[in-house]
Coordinates of C-alpha atoms in Angstrom, one line a residue:
Chain C
M1 CA 0.0 0.0 0.0
A2 CA 1.3 3.4 -1.0
L3 CA 1.3 6.3 1.4
L4 CA -0.6 8.5 -0.9
E5 CA -3.1 7.1 -3.4
F6 CA -5.2 8.8 -6.1
E7 CA -7.9 6.7 -7.7
G8 CA -10.0 7.8 -10.6
V9 CA -9.8 11.5 -9.5
N10 CA -11.9 13.9 -11.6
K11 CA -12.0 17.6 -11.0
Y12 CA -14.0 20.3 -12.8
F13 CA -13.8 24.1 -12.6
G14 CA -17.3 24.8 -13.8
E15 CA -17.4 23.3 -17.3
T16 CA -13.7 22.8 -17.5
H17 CA -12.5 19.3 -16.9
V18 CA -9.1 19.9 -15.2
L19 CA -8.2 16.5 -13.8
K20 CA -9.2 13.5 -15.8
D21 CA -9.2 10.0 -14.2
I22 CA -6.0 10.5 -12.2
D23 CA -4.6 7.3 -10.8
L24 CA -1.3 7.8 -8.9
E25 CA 0.5 6.2 -6.1
V26 CA 3.3 7.8 -4.0
E27 CA 5.3 5.5 -1.9
E28 CA 6.6 6.3 1.5
Q29 CA 9.9 8.2 1.2
E30 CA 9.3 8.7 -2.5
V31 CA 10.1 12.1 -4.1
A32 CA 7.5 12.3 -6.8
V33 CA 8.2 15.2 -9.2
V34 CA 5.2 16.3 -11.3
I35 CA 6.0 18.3 -14.4
G36 CA 4.0 19.5 -17.4
P37 CA 3.0 22.5 -19.3
S38 CA 1.1 25.2 -17.5
G39 CA -2.6 24.5 -17.3
S40 CA -2.0 20.8 -17.3
G41 CA -3.6 20.4 -13.8
K42 CA -0.5 19.7 -11.8
S43 CA -1.0 22.4 -9.2
T44 CA -4.7 21.5 -9.0
L45 CA -3.7 17.9 -8.2
L46 CA -1.7 19.1 -5.2
R47 CA -4.4 21.5 -4.1
C48 CA -6.9 18.6 -4.2
T49 CA -4.6 16.5 -2.1
N50 CA -5.2 18.7 1.0
R51 CA -8.7 19.7 -0.1
L52 CA -8.0 23.3 -0.9
E53 CA -10.0 22.2 -3.9
E54 CA -12.7 19.6 -3.9
I55 CA -12.8 16.8 -6.4
Q56 CA -16.0 15.7 -8.1
S57 CA -15.3 12.0 -8.3
G58 CA -12.7 9.4 -7.3
E59 CA -10.8 9.1 -4.1
I60 CA -7.5 10.3 -2.5
R61 CA -6.2 8.3 0.4
L62 CA -3.5 9.0 2.8
D63 CA -2.3 5.9 4.6
D64 CA -5.4 4.2 3.4
V65 CA -7.6 6.9 5.0
P66 CA -9.9 8.5 2.4
L67 CA -9.3 12.2 2.8
T68 CA -11.8 13.1 0.1
D69 CA -14.6 11.6 2.2
P70 CA -17.0 14.4 3.1
D71 CA -17.0 13.1 6.7
A72 CA -13.2 13.0 7.0
D73 CA -11.8 15.2 9.7
I74 CA -10.0 17.5 7.3
N75 CA -8.2 19.5 10.0
E76 CA -6.8 16.3 11.4
L77 CA -5.7 15.1 7.9
R78 CA -4.2 18.4 6.9
Q79 CA -1.8 18.2 9.8
R80 CA -0.3 15.2 8.1
I81 CA 0.1 16.9 4.8
G82 CA 2.5 19.9 4.7
M83 CA 2.1 22.3 1.9
V84 CA 4.4 25.0 0.5
F85 CA 3.1 27.5 -1.9
Q86 CA 4.5 29.4 -4.9
S87 CA 3.7 32.7 -3.2
F88 CA 5.1 31.7 0.3
N89 CA 1.9 32.9 2.1
L90 CA 3.8 33.7 5.3
F91 CA 1.7 35.5 7.9
P92 CA 3.0 39.0 7.5
H93 CA 2.0 40.1 11.0
K94 CA 4.0 37.4 12.7
T95 CA 7.8 36.9 13.0
A96 CA 9.5 34.0 11.3
L97 CA 9.5 32.2 14.7
E98 CA 5.8 32.9 15.3
N99 CA 4.9 31.7 11.8
V100 CA 6.5 28.4 12.5
A101 CA 5.2 28.0 16.0
L102 CA 1.6 29.1 15.5
A103 CA 0.0 25.9 14.2
P104 CA 1.8 23.6 16.7
K105 CA 0.6 25.9 19.5
R106 CA -3.0 26.2 18.3
V107 CA -3.6 22.9 16.8
K108 CA -1.5 20.5 18.7
N109 CA -1.6 22.5 22.0
V110 CA 2.2 22.4 22.3
P111 CA 3.2 24.7 25.2
E112 CA 4.5 28.1 24.0
E113 CA 8.1 27.5 25.2
E114 CA 8.4 24.1 23.6
A115 CA 6.8 25.3 20.3
H116 CA 9.2 28.2 20.1
E117 CA 12.2 25.9 20.9
D118 CA 11.1 23.5 18.1
A119 CA 10.5 26.4 15.8
R120 CA 14.0 27.7 16.5
E121 CA 15.5 24.3 15.7
L122 CA 13.5 24.1 12.4
L123 CA 14.6 27.5 11.4
E124 CA 18.2 26.6 12.1
R125 CA 17.7 23.5 10.0
V126 CA 16.6 25.6 7.0
G127 CA 19.6 28.0 7.6
L128 CA 17.6 30.8 9.3
G129 CA 18.7 30.5 12.9
A130 CA 19.6 34.2 12.8
Q131 CA 16.3 35.4 11.4
T132 CA 13.9 34.1 14.0
R133 CA 12.7 37.5 15.0
S134 CA 12.4 39.0 11.5
Y135 CA 9.1 39.7 9.9
P136 CA 8.4 38.3 6.5
S137 CA 8.7 41.7 4.9
E138 CA 12.3 41.9 6.2
L139 CA 13.3 38.6 4.5
S140 CA 14.3 37.9 0.9
G141 CA 12.1 35.6 -1.2
G142 CA 14.3 32.7 -0.7
Q143 CA 14.4 33.2 3.1
Q144 CA 10.6 33.5 3.2
Q145 CA 10.2 30.3 1.3
R146 CA 12.5 28.5 3.7
V147 CA 10.5 29.8 6.6
A148 CA 7.4 28.5 4.8
I149 CA 9.0 25.1 4.5
A150 CA 9.9 25.2 8.2
R151 CA 6.4 26.2 9.0
A152 CA 5.0 23.2 7.2
L153 CA 7.5 20.8 8.8
A154 CA 6.5 22.1 12.3
M155 CA 3.4 20.0 12.1
D156 CA 5.6 16.9 11.5
P157 CA 3.7 15.8 8.4
D158 CA 3.8 12.5 6.7
V159 CA 4.0 14.0 3.2
M160 CA 5.1 17.4 1.9
L161 CA 3.5 19.1 -1.1
F162 CA 5.6 21.7 -3.0
D163 CA 3.6 23.8 -5.4
E164 CA 6.1 25.5 -7.8
V165 CA 7.9 26.8 -4.8
T166 CA 10.7 28.4 -6.7
S167 CA 8.7 30.0 -9.5
A168 CA 8.3 33.3 -7.7
L169 CA 11.9 33.6 -6.8
D170 CA 14.7 35.6 -8.3
P171 CA 17.0 33.1 -10.1
E172 CA 19.9 33.6 -7.6
L173 CA 17.6 32.6 -4.7
V174 CA 16.3 29.4 -6.2
G175 CA 19.3 27.4 -5.2
E176 CA 19.0 27.9 -1.4
V177 CA 15.4 26.7 -1.5
L178 CA 16.2 23.6 -3.6
E179 CA 19.0 22.9 -1.2
V180 CA 16.6 22.6 1.7
M181 CA 14.3 20.4 -0.4
R182 CA 17.2 18.2 -1.4
D183 CA 18.2 17.8 2.3
L184 CA 14.6 16.9 3.2
A185 CA 14.5 14.2 0.4
E186 CA 17.7 12.8 1.8
E187 CA 16.3 12.6 5.2
G188 CA 13.5 10.4 3.8
M189 CA 10.6 12.8 3.6
T190 CA 7.8 11.7 1.2
M191 CA 7.4 14.6 -1.2
M192 CA 5.2 15.5 -4.1
V193 CA 6.9 18.3 -6.0
V194 CA 5.4 20.3 -8.8
T195 CA 8.2 22.2 -10.4
H196 CA 9.8 23.6 -13.6
E197 CA 13.3 22.9 -12.2
M198 CA 14.4 20.1 -14.4
G199 CA 17.8 19.9 -12.9
F200 CA 16.2 19.2 -9.5
A201 CA 13.8 16.7 -11.0
R202 CA 16.6 14.8 -12.6
E203 CA 18.8 14.8 -9.6
V204 CA 16.4 14.3 -6.6
A205 CA 13.3 12.7 -8.0
D206 CA 12.5 9.0 -7.6
T207 CA 9.8 9.3 -10.1
V208 CA 8.8 11.8 -12.7
T209 CA 5.2 12.2 -13.6
L210 CA 4.3 14.2 -16.7
M211 CA 0.9 15.7 -16.9
A212 CA -0.8 17.2 -19.9
D213 CA -4.4 18.4 -20.4
G214 CA -5.5 17.1 -17.0
R215 CA -4.1 13.6 -17.6
I216 CA -1.0 11.7 -16.5
V217 CA 0.7 10.9 -19.7
E218 CA 3.9 9.4 -18.4
R219 CA 5.4 8.2 -15.1
T220 CA 8.9 6.8 -15.1
A221 CA 12.2 7.1 -13.3
P222 CA 13.9 10.4 -14.0
E223 CA 16.9 8.8 -15.8
Q224 CA 14.6 7.3 -18.3
F225 CA 12.4 10.3 -18.7
F226 CA 15.2 12.7 -19.4
D227 CA 17.1 10.4 -21.6
Q228 CA 14.4 9.0 -23.8
P229 CA 10.7 9.6 -22.8
T230 CA 8.5 6.8 -24.0
T231 CA 5.6 8.9 -25.1
E232 CA 5.3 11.4 -27.8
R233 CA 4.0 14.0 -25.4
G234 CA 7.0 13.5 -23.2
Q235 CA 9.3 13.9 -26.1
Q236 CA 7.5 17.1 -27.1
F237 CA 7.7 18.5 -23.6
L238 CA 11.4 17.8 -23.3
S239 CA 12.2 19.2 -26.7
K240 CA 10.6 22.5 -25.8
L241 CA 12.8 22.7 -22.7
L242 CA 16.0 22.2 -24.5
Chain O
M1 CA -3.8 68.3 -20.5
A2 CA -1.9 71.1 -22.2
T3 CA -3.5 72.1 -25.5
D4 CA -0.6 74.1 -26.9
T5 CA 2.0 71.3 -26.9
G6 CA 2.3 71.6 -30.7
R7 CA 4.2 74.9 -30.4
T8 CA 6.3 74.4 -27.3
T9 CA 9.6 72.5 -27.3
D10 CA 10.5 70.0 -24.6
T11 CA 12.6 72.6 -22.7
D12 CA 9.9 75.2 -22.9
R13 CA 7.5 72.8 -21.5
G14 CA 9.7 72.0 -18.5
V15 CA 10.1 75.7 -17.6
L16 CA 6.4 76.3 -18.1
E17 CA 5.4 73.4 -15.9
Q18 CA 7.8 74.4 -13.2
L19 CA 6.4 77.9 -13.3
N20 CA 2.9 76.6 -13.1
D21 CA 3.7 74.4 -10.2
Q22 CA 5.3 77.3 -8.4
A23 CA 2.5 79.7 -9.1
F24 CA 0.0 77.0 -8.0
R25 CA 1.8 76.5 -4.7
R26 CA 1.9 80.3 -4.1
L27 CA -1.7 80.6 -4.9
G28 CA -2.4 77.8 -2.4
V29 CA -0.4 79.4 0.3
A30 CA -2.1 82.8 -0.3
G31 CA -5.5 81.2 -0.4
T32 CA -5.2 79.2 2.7
S33 CA -3.6 82.1 4.6
L34 CA -6.4 84.4 3.6
F35 CA -8.9 81.8 4.7
A36 CA -7.1 81.2 8.1
L37 CA -6.9 85.0 8.6
A38 CA -10.7 85.4 8.0
V39 CA -11.6 82.5 10.3
G40 CA -9.1 83.8 12.9
L41 CA -10.7 87.2 12.8
F42 CA -14.1 85.8 13.1
I43 CA -13.2 83.5 16.0
G44 CA -11.5 86.4 17.7
Y45 CA -14.6 88.6 17.2
I46 CA -16.8 85.9 18.7
L47 CA -14.6 85.2 21.7
L48 CA -13.9 88.8 22.5
V49 CA -17.2 90.4 21.7
R50 CA -19.9 87.8 21.6
V51 CA -19.2 85.3 24.3
D52 CA -20.5 86.3 27.7
Y53 CA -17.9 84.9 30.1
A54 CA -20.0 85.4 33.2
L55 CA -22.8 83.4 31.6
L56 CA -20.3 80.8 30.4
V57 CA -19.0 80.1 33.9
E58 CA -22.5 79.9 35.1
I59 CA -23.8 77.4 32.6
I60 CA -20.7 75.2 32.4
Y61 CA -21.6 73.5 35.6
P62 CA -23.8 71.6 36.3
Q63 CA -25.9 71.7 33.1
F64 CA -23.2 71.5 30.5
T65 CA -20.9 69.2 32.3
F66 CA -23.6 66.7 32.9
A67 CA -24.6 66.8 29.3
F68 CA -21.0 66.3 28.3
L69 CA -20.5 63.3 30.7
R70 CA -23.8 61.8 29.5
V71 CA -22.6 62.0 25.9
I72 CA -19.3 60.4 26.9
G73 CA -21.1 57.6 28.7
I74 CA -23.4 56.8 25.8
V75 CA -20.5 57.0 23.3
L76 CA -18.3 54.6 25.4
I77 CA -21.0 52.0 25.7
S78 CA -22.3 52.3 22.1
S79 CA -18.8 52.4 20.7
V80 CA -17.7 49.2 22.4
L81 CA -21.0 47.4 21.6
S82 CA -21.0 48.6 18.0
V83 CA -17.5 47.3 17.4
I84 CA -18.3 43.9 18.9
A85 CA -21.5 43.7 17.0
G86 CA -19.7 45.0 13.9
V87 CA -17.2 42.2 14.0
I88 CA -20.0 39.7 14.1
V89 CA -21.7 41.4 11.2
G90 CA -18.5 41.5 9.2
L91 CA -17.8 37.8 9.9
A92 CA -21.3 36.9 8.9
R93 CA -20.9 39.0 5.8
V94 CA -17.9 37.1 4.5
S95 CA -19.4 33.7 5.5
R96 CA -19.4 31.1 2.7
T97 CA -22.9 30.0 3.9
R98 CA -25.2 31.9 1.5
L99 CA -28.0 32.3 4.1
T100 CA -25.7 33.9 6.7
S101 CA -24.0 36.3 4.3
S102 CA -27.3 37.4 2.8
I103 CA -28.8 38.0 6.2
A104 CA -25.8 40.1 7.1
K105 CA -26.0 41.9 3.8
S106 CA -29.7 42.8 4.3
Y107 CA -28.9 44.0 7.8
I108 CA -26.2 46.3 6.4
E109 CA -28.5 47.5 3.6
F110 CA -31.2 48.4 6.1
F111 CA -29.1 50.2 8.7
R112 CA -27.0 52.1 6.1
G113 CA -30.0 52.7 3.9
T114 CA -32.3 54.4 6.3
P115 CA -31.6 57.5 8.5
L116 CA -30.4 56.9 12.0
L117 CA -33.0 59.4 13.2
F118 CA -35.7 57.1 11.7
Q119 CA -34.2 54.0 13.3
L120 CA -34.2 55.8 16.7
F121 CA -37.9 56.5 16.3
V122 CA -38.6 52.9 15.3
I123 CA -36.9 51.7 18.5
Y124 CA -38.1 54.5 20.8
I125 CA -41.7 54.9 19.6
G126 CA -42.3 51.7 17.5
V127 CA -41.1 49.0 19.9
P128 CA -43.0 50.1 23.1
Q129 CA -46.2 50.1 21.0
L130 CA -45.8 46.3 20.6
W131 CA -46.6 45.9 24.3
S132 CA -50.2 45.8 25.3
G133 CA -49.6 47.0 28.9
S134 CA -47.1 49.6 30.0
F135 CA -43.6 49.1 28.6
P136 CA -41.5 47.4 31.3
L137 CA -38.3 49.5 30.9
Q138 CA -37.8 52.7 32.9
Q139 CA -35.9 55.4 31.1
F140 CA -36.3 53.5 27.8
N141 CA -34.9 56.5 25.9
Y142 CA -31.4 55.7 27.1
Y143 CA -31.7 52.1 26.1
A144 CA -33.1 53.2 22.8
A145 CA -30.2 55.5 22.3
V146 CA -27.6 52.9 22.9
I147 CA -29.4 50.2 20.9
G148 CA -30.0 52.6 18.0
L149 CA -26.4 53.8 17.9
T150 CA -25.1 50.2 18.3
L151 CA -27.2 48.6 15.6
N152 CA -26.6 51.5 13.1
H153 CA -22.8 51.6 13.6
A154 CA -22.4 47.9 13.7
A155 CA -23.5 48.0 10.1
Y156 CA -20.7 50.4 9.2
V157 CA -18.1 48.6 11.3
G158 CA -19.2 45.3 9.7
E159 CA -18.9 46.7 6.2
A160 CA -15.5 48.2 7.0
L161 CA -14.3 44.9 8.4
R162 CA -15.6 43.0 5.3
G163 CA -13.5 45.3 3.2
G164 CA -10.5 44.5 5.4
I165 CA -11.1 40.8 5.3
E166 CA -11.5 40.7 1.5
S167 CA -8.3 42.6 1.0
I168 CA -6.4 39.8 2.6
P169 CA -5.1 37.4 -0.2
D170 CA -6.8 34.0 -0.3
G171 CA -3.3 32.4 0.2
Q172 CA -3.4 33.5 3.8
M173 CA -6.5 31.4 4.6
E174 CA -5.2 28.5 2.5
A175 CA -1.8 28.5 4.2
S176 CA -3.5 28.6 7.6
R177 CA -6.0 25.9 6.8
S178 CA -3.3 23.7 5.2
L179 CA -1.5 23.6 8.6
G180 CA -4.6 22.0 10.1
M181 CA -6.0 25.1 11.7
S182 CA -9.8 25.4 11.7
Y183 CA -11.7 28.2 9.9
I184 CA -12.3 29.9 13.3
Q185 CA -8.6 29.6 14.3
S186 CA -7.5 30.9 11.0
M187 CA -9.8 33.8 11.2
R188 CA -8.7 34.7 14.7
E189 CA -5.0 34.2 14.3
V190 CA -4.3 35.0 10.7
I191 CA -7.1 36.9 8.9
L192 CA -8.7 39.2 11.5
P193 CA -5.5 40.7 12.9
Q194 CA -4.5 41.7 9.3
A195 CA -8.1 42.7 8.4
W196 CA -8.4 44.7 11.5
R197 CA -5.3 46.7 10.6
N198 CA -6.7 47.4 7.1
S199 CA -10.1 48.5 8.4
L200 CA -9.0 50.5 11.4
A201 CA -9.0 53.8 9.6
A202 CA -12.6 53.2 8.3
I203 CA -13.8 51.9 11.7
G204 CA -12.2 54.9 13.5
N205 CA -13.9 57.2 11.0
D206 CA -17.2 55.6 11.8
Q207 CA -16.6 55.9 15.6
V208 CA -16.0 59.7 15.2
I209 CA -19.4 59.9 13.3
L210 CA -21.0 57.9 16.2
V211 CA -19.9 60.7 18.6
K212 CA -21.5 63.3 16.4
D213 CA -24.6 61.2 16.0
T214 CA -25.3 61.6 19.7
S215 CA -26.7 65.0 18.7
L216 CA -29.7 63.2 17.3
L217 CA -30.5 61.9 20.8
T218 CA -32.1 65.2 21.5
V219 CA -35.2 63.8 19.9
L220 CA -35.3 61.0 22.5
A221 CA -35.4 63.6 25.3
I222 CA -31.9 62.9 26.4
P223 CA -30.3 66.0 27.7
E224 CA -27.1 65.8 25.6
L225 CA -25.0 68.7 24.3
L226 CA -27.4 70.1 21.7
S227 CA -30.3 69.9 24.1
A228 CA -28.2 71.8 26.6
F229 CA -27.5 74.4 23.9
R230 CA -31.2 74.8 23.1
Q231 CA -32.2 75.1 26.7
I232 CA -29.5 77.7 27.5
N233 CA -30.3 79.6 24.3
S234 CA -34.0 79.8 25.0
A235 CA -33.5 80.7 28.6
T236 CA -30.9 83.4 28.0
F237 CA -31.3 84.4 24.4
D238 CA -27.5 84.1 24.1
A239 CA -26.4 82.0 21.1
W240 CA -22.7 82.3 20.9
T241 CA -21.7 81.4 24.4
P242 CA -23.3 77.9 24.3
I243 CA -22.2 77.5 20.6
V244 CA -18.6 77.9 21.7
L245 CA -19.1 75.4 24.5
V246 CA -20.8 72.8 22.3
A247 CA -18.0 73.1 19.7
I248 CA -15.3 72.7 22.4
A249 CA -17.2 69.8 24.0
Y250 CA -17.5 67.8 20.7
L251 CA -13.9 68.4 19.8
M252 CA -12.8 67.4 23.2
I253 CA -14.1 63.9 22.4
T254 CA -13.4 63.6 18.7
I255 CA -9.8 64.9 18.7
P256 CA -8.5 62.5 21.4
L257 CA -10.5 59.7 19.7
G258 CA -8.7 60.4 16.5
K259 CA -5.4 60.2 18.3
V260 CA -6.3 56.9 19.9
I261 CA -7.2 55.5 16.5
R262 CA -3.9 56.7 15.0
T263 CA -2.0 55.1 17.9
L264 CA -3.9 51.8 17.4
E265 CA -3.0 52.0 13.7
E266 CA 0.6 52.4 14.4
R267 CA 0.7 49.7 17.0
A268 CA -1.1 47.3 14.5
D269 CA 1.7 47.8 12.0
P270 CA 4.3 45.1 12.5
A271 CA 7.0 47.2 10.9
T272 CA 6.9 49.7 13.7
H273 CA 7.3 47.4 16.6
G274 CA 10.0 44.9 17.2
G275 CA 9.8 41.1 17.4
D276 CA 8.2 40.0 20.6
D277 CA 9.0 36.3 20.8

């Protein structure tokens, strides 16, 4: 049994069919990179995974628990799914430390001291031990995104979702964020990564999933995908990148 | 803007615009100075010639002081209640439950769309009529005043807060929810603190209007500042002595209130206070 399973998932925005019969399994400790042209539904797939969007049919299961079940305790399930966004979405009225410590304090009732201690450790882990008291507006994009990663990790999730987390960054800041993600992967975190960073995909991914027009068209090991994609769609996609 | 651009070169235009700006500024200084001079002369005339200081000392206590304290009391209670009720109205207004938000919307439409004076009459005259016997509340005019001001200004506060909440990017709620925080927790910890900061100016503006709206309470037979003015005026035939007092009394409330709001705005801005972990 895979940690995260998608079965026959369909999603519509009004008339538009954005996810078509998605079947996908992400194993524990797997780094699953999802790529594809814009509008192919890859971000939507991530957003459905923690129910920021609702699906119209099919099922998504985490550890065999159907999280798309209307009766599922979504707040409970979301604690097990960390999400990092393209636009960081840090809380601007809170310091880096408070951003990271907030959810453990409020959701898990971790005592203030302990939550702050844990938050400090997490911020050190993403290389921001010196910025604990900074407000988001005082941090660079790369630093903000690393705080956002620490914030998601603070809930000790089973799986982390990364939604084009480097797309809003200046090119010179992309590296520091990918570095943190690479470390996470090495530590054995299960990750679903939507990205345009092909170097990262090739190097860190265990599997590469290509989406186009709301469907999964190819899913292989990165070596194979980047050397010789089996589908025509994959070949087209790669040829545009090069 | 300029219609003669065809004949002027770039350098000509620079000089012209500079001249115009300078002339405009001088005109502004001259105009405002003249205005200030005229107002100053007028106030000087009123204070030196028209105000009867013996009468002023006589009426300032107890009549005027009591009216002033009464207004402050009513303002304090109504202000606190209207902000609390306004937060509820604002939260209901942004609810994703259709019924809740449309009820809040209707509430706002009614209380913003009809005059406060009318609403005060509905409460003060209309409501007691619904009782067959004698109305149970003594001094109902004071209750009516507080209820009327609260309900009316809750609509404005609610609408201001709705604007504040809607100005917060969706990503804030999404990030908060994705951490496992409930809607209520996300509202309280993430959305409202930011929305509050964004709506403070509008809410403060409304609270200043609430102060001035107490002048309408004269129709509920509450001896507030304007009633005091009318009484003194009809008893003494002096207009300017009580006018000066009324103006000072209102400004003594509204100017400090403005300061308090500005202080709150500064304190709500994370950039102006240090980290507090």
